[in-house]
Short mmCIF file of C-alpha atoms in Angstrom, two decimals:
data_model
loop_
_atom_site.label_atom_id
_atom_site.label_comp_id
_atom_site.label_asym_id
_atom_site.label_seq_id
_atom_site.Cartn_x
_atom_site.Cartn_y
_atom_site.Cartn_z
CA UNK X 24 21.79 -21.77 102.24
CA UNK X 25 24.18 -18.92 103.05
CA UNK X 26 22.98 -15.63 104.54
CA UNK X 27 22.97 -13.80 101.18
CA UNK X 28 20.78 -16.49 99.60
CA UNK X 29 18.44 -16.24 102.58
CA UNK X 30 18.18 -12.45 102.30
CA UNK X 31 17.55 -12.60 98.53
CA UNK X 32 14.88 -15.31 98.83
CA UNK X 33 13.08 -13.26 101.47
CA UNK X 34 13.48 -10.03 99.47
CA UNK X 35 11.88 -11.55 96.36
CA UNK X 36 8.80 -12.54 98.39
CA UNK X 37 8.69 -9.15 100.08
CA UNK X 38 8.87 -7.22 96.79
CA UNK X 39 6.25 -9.45 95.13
CA UNK X 40 3.89 -8.65 98.02
CA UNK X 41 4.73 -4.95 97.90
CA UNK X 42 3.95 -4.77 94.18
CA UNK X 43 0.45 -6.07 94.90
CA UNK X 44 -0.10 -3.30 97.45
CA UNK X 45 1.60 -0.29 95.84
CA UNK X 46 1.22 0.71 92.20
CA UNK X 47 3.99 2.19 90.09
CA UNK X 48 1.57 4.99 89.31
CA UNK X 49 1.39 5.88 92.99
CA UNK X 50 5.20 5.98 93.25
CA UNK X 51 5.50 8.24 90.21
CA UNK X 52 3.00 10.67 91.74
CA UNK X 53 4.92 11.03 95.01
CA UNK X 54 6.37 14.54 95.67
CA UNK X 55 9.98 13.33 95.73
CA UNK X 56 9.69 11.84 92.27
CA UNK X 57 10.08 15.25 90.66
CA UNK X 58 13.14 16.38 92.60
CA UNK X 59 16.48 16.38 90.83
CA UNK X 60 18.76 13.83 92.53
CA UNK X 61 22.10 15.01 93.95
CA UNK X 62 25.05 13.43 92.14
CA UNK X 63 26.95 10.83 94.14
CA UNK X 64 29.68 10.89 91.47
CA UNK X 65 30.23 14.60 91.96
CA UNK X 66 30.10 14.30 95.73
CA UNK X 67 32.92 11.74 95.68
CA UNK X 68 35.12 13.49 93.13
CA UNK X 69 34.73 17.16 94.06
CA UNK X 70 37.91 18.89 95.19
CA UNK X 71 37.04 19.16 98.89
CA UNK X 72 35.30 15.81 99.23
CA UNK X 73 36.03 13.80 102.38
CA UNK X 74 35.11 10.67 100.41
CA UNK X 75 33.26 9.30 103.43
CA UNK X 76 29.89 7.66 102.79
CA UNK X 77 28.55 7.39 106.33
CA UNK X 78 25.94 4.75 106.96
CA UNK X 79 22.91 4.50 109.20
CA UNK X 80 22.13 0.95 110.23
CA UNK X 81 20.52 -0.38 113.38
CA UNK X 82 21.51 -4.02 113.10
CA UNK X 83 23.06 -6.63 110.83
CA UNK X 84 22.88 -10.41 110.47
CA UNK X 85 26.50 -10.77 111.59
CA UNK X 86 26.47 -8.37 114.55
CA UNK X 87 22.86 -8.36 115.75
CA UNK X 88 21.78 -5.00 117.17
CA UNK X 89 24.44 -2.32 116.60
CA UNK X 90 22.51 0.74 117.74
CA UNK X 91 18.74 1.06 118.05
CA UNK X 92 18.85 4.10 120.35
CA UNK X 93 19.83 6.94 118.01
CA UNK X 94 17.28 8.41 115.61
CA UNK X 95 17.83 8.80 111.88
CA UNK X 96 17.32 12.57 112.22
CA UNK X 97 20.04 13.10 114.84
CA UNK X 98 22.51 10.81 113.05
CA UNK X 99 21.84 12.54 109.71
CA UNK X 100 22.44 15.95 111.27
CA UNK X 101 25.63 14.68 112.90
CA UNK X 102 26.91 13.25 109.62
CA UNK X 103 26.15 16.50 107.78
CA UNK X 104 28.05 18.48 110.43
CA UNK X 105 30.98 16.08 109.99
CA UNK X 106 30.96 16.99 106.28
CA UNK X 107 30.41 13.51 104.87
CA UNK X 108 30.50 13.13 101.08
CA UNK X 109 27.29 11.08 101.14
CA UNK X 110 24.94 9.20 103.41
CA UNK X 111 24.04 5.53 103.10
CA UNK X 112 20.79 4.29 104.63
CA UNK X 113 19.80 0.65 104.91
CA UNK X 114 16.13 0.16 104.08
CA UNK X 115 15.93 -3.61 104.58
CA UNK X 116 13.62 -4.37 107.50
CA UNK X 117 13.91 -8.10 108.08
CA UNK X 118 17.69 -8.37 108.43
CA UNK X 119 18.88 -4.80 109.07
CA UNK X 120 15.99 -3.20 110.95
CA UNK X 121 15.63 -0.33 108.48
CA UNK X 122 12.76 1.00 106.39
CA UNK X 123 12.00 3.41 103.55
CA UNK X 124 10.78 5.84 106.22
CA UNK X 125 14.40 6.28 107.30
CA UNK X 126 15.26 7.84 103.94
CA UNK X 127 12.11 9.95 103.89
CA UNK X 128 12.91 11.32 107.35
CA UNK X 129 16.59 11.89 106.57
CA UNK X 130 15.60 13.81 103.45
CA UNK X 131 13.62 16.31 105.55
CA UNK X 132 16.87 17.51 107.17
CA UNK X 133 19.34 16.66 104.40
CA UNK X 134 18.86 18.65 101.21
CA UNK X 135 22.50 18.94 100.18
CA UNK X 136 24.19 15.56 100.43
CA UNK X 137 23.41 12.50 98.30
CA UNK X 138 21.58 9.62 99.98
CA UNK X 139 22.35 6.08 98.86
CA UNK X 140 19.49 3.66 99.29
CA UNK X 141 21.21 0.51 100.48
CA UNK X 142 19.10 -2.56 99.98
CA UNK X 143 19.05 -5.83 98.08
CA UNK X 144 17.57 -4.89 94.73
CA UNK X 145 15.90 -7.76 92.93
CA UNK X 146 13.33 -5.86 90.85
CA UNK X 147 13.10 -2.60 88.93
CA UNK X 148 10.16 -1.66 91.16
CA UNK X 149 12.60 -0.99 94.02
CA UNK X 150 14.54 1.46 91.84
CA UNK X 151 11.41 3.47 91.06
CA UNK X 152 10.58 3.30 94.77
CA UNK X 153 14.08 4.62 95.62
CA UNK X 154 13.42 7.71 93.51
CA UNK X 155 9.96 8.13 95.04
CA UNK X 156 11.26 8.13 98.63
CA UNK X 157 13.95 10.72 97.89
CA UNK X 158 17.10 8.64 97.36
CA UNK X 159 19.81 9.89 94.99
CA UNK X 160 21.61 6.62 94.36
CA UNK X 161 21.02 2.88 94.63
CA UNK X 162 23.17 -0.16 95.32
CA UNK X 163 23.31 -3.06 92.87
CA UNK X 164 25.04 -6.14 94.27
CA UNK X 165 26.74 -8.12 91.50
CA UNK X 166 26.75 -11.33 93.56
CA UNK X 167 22.97 -11.58 93.47
CA UNK X 168 22.20 -10.30 89.98
CA UNK X 169 22.93 -11.56 86.48
CA UNK X 170 24.98 -9.59 83.96
CA UNK X 171 21.77 -8.65 82.12
CA UNK X 172 19.98 -7.58 85.30
CA UNK X 173 22.92 -5.36 86.29
CA UNK X 174 22.76 -3.73 82.86
CA UNK X 175 18.95 -3.30 82.85
CA UNK X 176 18.69 -2.02 86.42
CA UNK X 177 21.65 0.29 85.89
CA UNK X 178 19.97 1.74 82.82
CA UNK X 179 16.66 2.20 84.63
CA UNK X 180 18.39 4.02 87.50
CA UNK X 181 20.23 6.23 85.02
CA UNK X 182 16.98 7.06 83.19
CA UNK X 183 15.52 8.16 86.54
CA UNK X 184 18.56 10.35 87.25
CA UNK X 185 19.89 8.09 90.02
CA UNK X 186 23.54 7.13 90.39
CA UNK X 187 24.44 3.48 90.91
CA UNK X 188 27.01 2.00 93.26
CA UNK X 189 27.87 -1.39 91.75
CA UNK X 190 29.09 -3.66 94.53
CA UNK X 191 31.62 -6.41 93.84
CA UNK X 192 33.49 -8.83 96.02
CA UNK X 193 35.69 -10.71 93.55
CA UNK X 194 36.80 -10.89 89.92
CA UNK X 195 33.73 -12.93 88.95
CA UNK X 196 31.47 -10.08 90.15
CA UNK X 197 33.57 -7.52 88.33
CA UNK X 198 33.32 -9.45 85.05
CA UNK X 199 29.52 -9.04 85.10
CA UNK X 200 29.72 -5.24 84.88
CA UNK X 201 30.41 -3.08 81.84
CA UNK X 202 33.22 -1.12 83.43
CA UNK X 203 33.01 2.34 81.99
CA UNK X 204 32.47 5.50 84.06
CA UNK X 205 30.82 3.49 86.83
CA UNK X 206 30.99 3.80 90.62
CA UNK X 207 32.45 0.48 91.73
CA UNK X 208 32.27 -0.51 95.39
CA UNK X 209 34.55 -3.29 96.58
CA UNK X 210 32.99 -4.96 99.58
CA UNK X 211 35.67 -6.22 101.95
CA UNK X 212 33.02 -8.34 103.65
CA UNK X 213 32.19 -11.65 102.05
CA UNK X 214 28.38 -11.54 101.98
CA UNK X 215 28.20 -15.33 102.12
CA UNK X 216 30.35 -15.80 105.23
CA UNK X 217 30.43 -12.21 106.57
CA UNK X 218 34.20 -12.39 107.05
CA UNK X 219 36.11 -9.16 106.41
CA UNK X 220 39.41 -8.88 104.53
CA UNK X 221 40.75 -5.48 103.43
CA UNK X 222 43.03 -7.16 100.90
CA UNK X 223 39.94 -7.46 98.67
CA UNK X 224 39.96 -3.74 97.96
CA UNK X 225 43.67 -3.77 97.16
CA UNK X 226 43.53 -6.90 94.97
CA UNK X 227 40.64 -5.65 92.87
CA UNK X 228 41.77 -2.02 92.61
CA UNK X 229 44.12 -2.75 89.71
CA UNK X 230 41.32 -4.51 87.79
CA UNK X 231 39.06 -1.45 87.87
CA UNK X 232 39.70 1.06 85.05
CA UNK X 233 40.58 4.67 85.86
CA UNK X 234 37.32 5.90 84.30
CA UNK X 235 35.55 4.40 87.32
CA UNK X 236 35.20 5.83 90.81
CA UNK X 237 36.48 3.28 93.32
CA UNK X 238 34.76 2.88 96.67
CA UNK X 239 35.94 0.62 99.49
CA UNK X 240 33.19 -0.79 101.71
CA UNK X 241 33.08 -2.56 105.09
CA UNK X 242 35.58 -3.15 107.85
CA UNK X 243 37.05 0.36 107.69
CA UNK X 244 37.79 1.55 111.21
CA UNK X 245 41.24 3.13 111.04
CA UNK X 246 41.88 6.52 109.38
CA UNK X 247 45.34 5.29 108.37
CA UNK X 248 43.74 2.55 106.27
CA UNK X 249 41.83 5.24 104.37
CA UNK X 250 45.10 7.01 103.59
CA UNK X 251 46.54 3.71 102.37
CA UNK X 252 43.53 2.94 100.16
CA UNK X 253 43.79 6.40 98.57
CA UNK X 254 47.20 5.29 97.26
CA UNK X 255 45.37 2.57 95.32
CA UNK X 256 43.02 5.09 93.74
CA UNK X 257 40.04 4.81 96.09
CA UNK X 258 37.97 7.99 96.39
CA UNK X 259 35.02 6.70 98.40
CA UNK X 260 34.86 4.88 101.74
CA UNK X 261 31.62 3.43 103.02
CA UNK X 262 31.65 3.23 106.82
CA UNK X 263 28.72 2.29 109.02
CA UNK X 264 29.33 0.07 111.99
CA UNK X 265 32.42 1.98 113.14
CA UNK X 266 30.26 5.09 113.68
CA UNK X 267 26.97 3.42 114.57
CA UNK X 268 28.41 1.33 117.42
CA UNK X 269 29.12 4.54 119.36
CA UNK X 270 26.64 6.58 121.40
CA UNK X 271 27.02 9.53 119.05
CA UNK X 272 27.69 8.40 115.45
CA UNK X 273 27.93 12.01 114.21
CA UNK X 274 30.72 12.83 116.66
CA UNK X 275 32.55 9.58 115.89
CA UNK X 276 32.33 10.43 112.20
CA UNK X 277 33.62 13.97 112.74
CA UNK X 278 36.55 12.68 114.78
CA UNK X 279 37.37 10.12 112.07
CA UNK X 280 37.23 12.67 109.24
CA UNK X 281 39.46 15.10 111.15
CA UNK X 282 42.18 12.42 111.06
CA UNK X 283 42.13 11.88 107.29
CA UNK X 284 42.21 15.50 106.16
#
């Protein structure tokens, strides 16, 4: 069993338990459910966008603890000062040390920049929950969903006003998605082996139609690489570990962005 299979198996159990404890009705009644989400699409395509989706994550299965010292509030404020296009927050507890509280807390200081709920979505319940906790966009990972699930979950998110970042790693993943006006994230990290190869973004770029917004994810630590990826039509760049491994992720992010302007 590879790490992705392990995460998905655990997530299915976790969500089944959660659905016994929390009703959809309760989620729909939460204060955040009525707010109008901020568009991730617009944030990535607007004229002055930095294109940087800066991530908050404490740990990962491949690296162990990355940073468990800095609070979500201080990192969020730092990212906003750095003028990120969007913020990504990992809400998986078991493998990444996050929680839905991270998004709820970030939302109290971030009212202007879209927040991507990054998790392993295996049920529509999690999409409704994403809206209820104040997220603006969700991640759907093609490697762990069927073509029909990707379509259904994408539609549900859209109906709730949430944007979707569809994550792919290879051509097989890409073939599962109806590629029209979507945000497509190419993960340079193989989720089964956790190896990183930036060639993935470049190889798949030509297979993604121009109507889509292209996002490169993982293993991005050099501003020059960002400039290179822009040549292949990428407008979004999801970066987490590179900022989070420092004492002050906000400062690291600001420094990085100053080199790509």
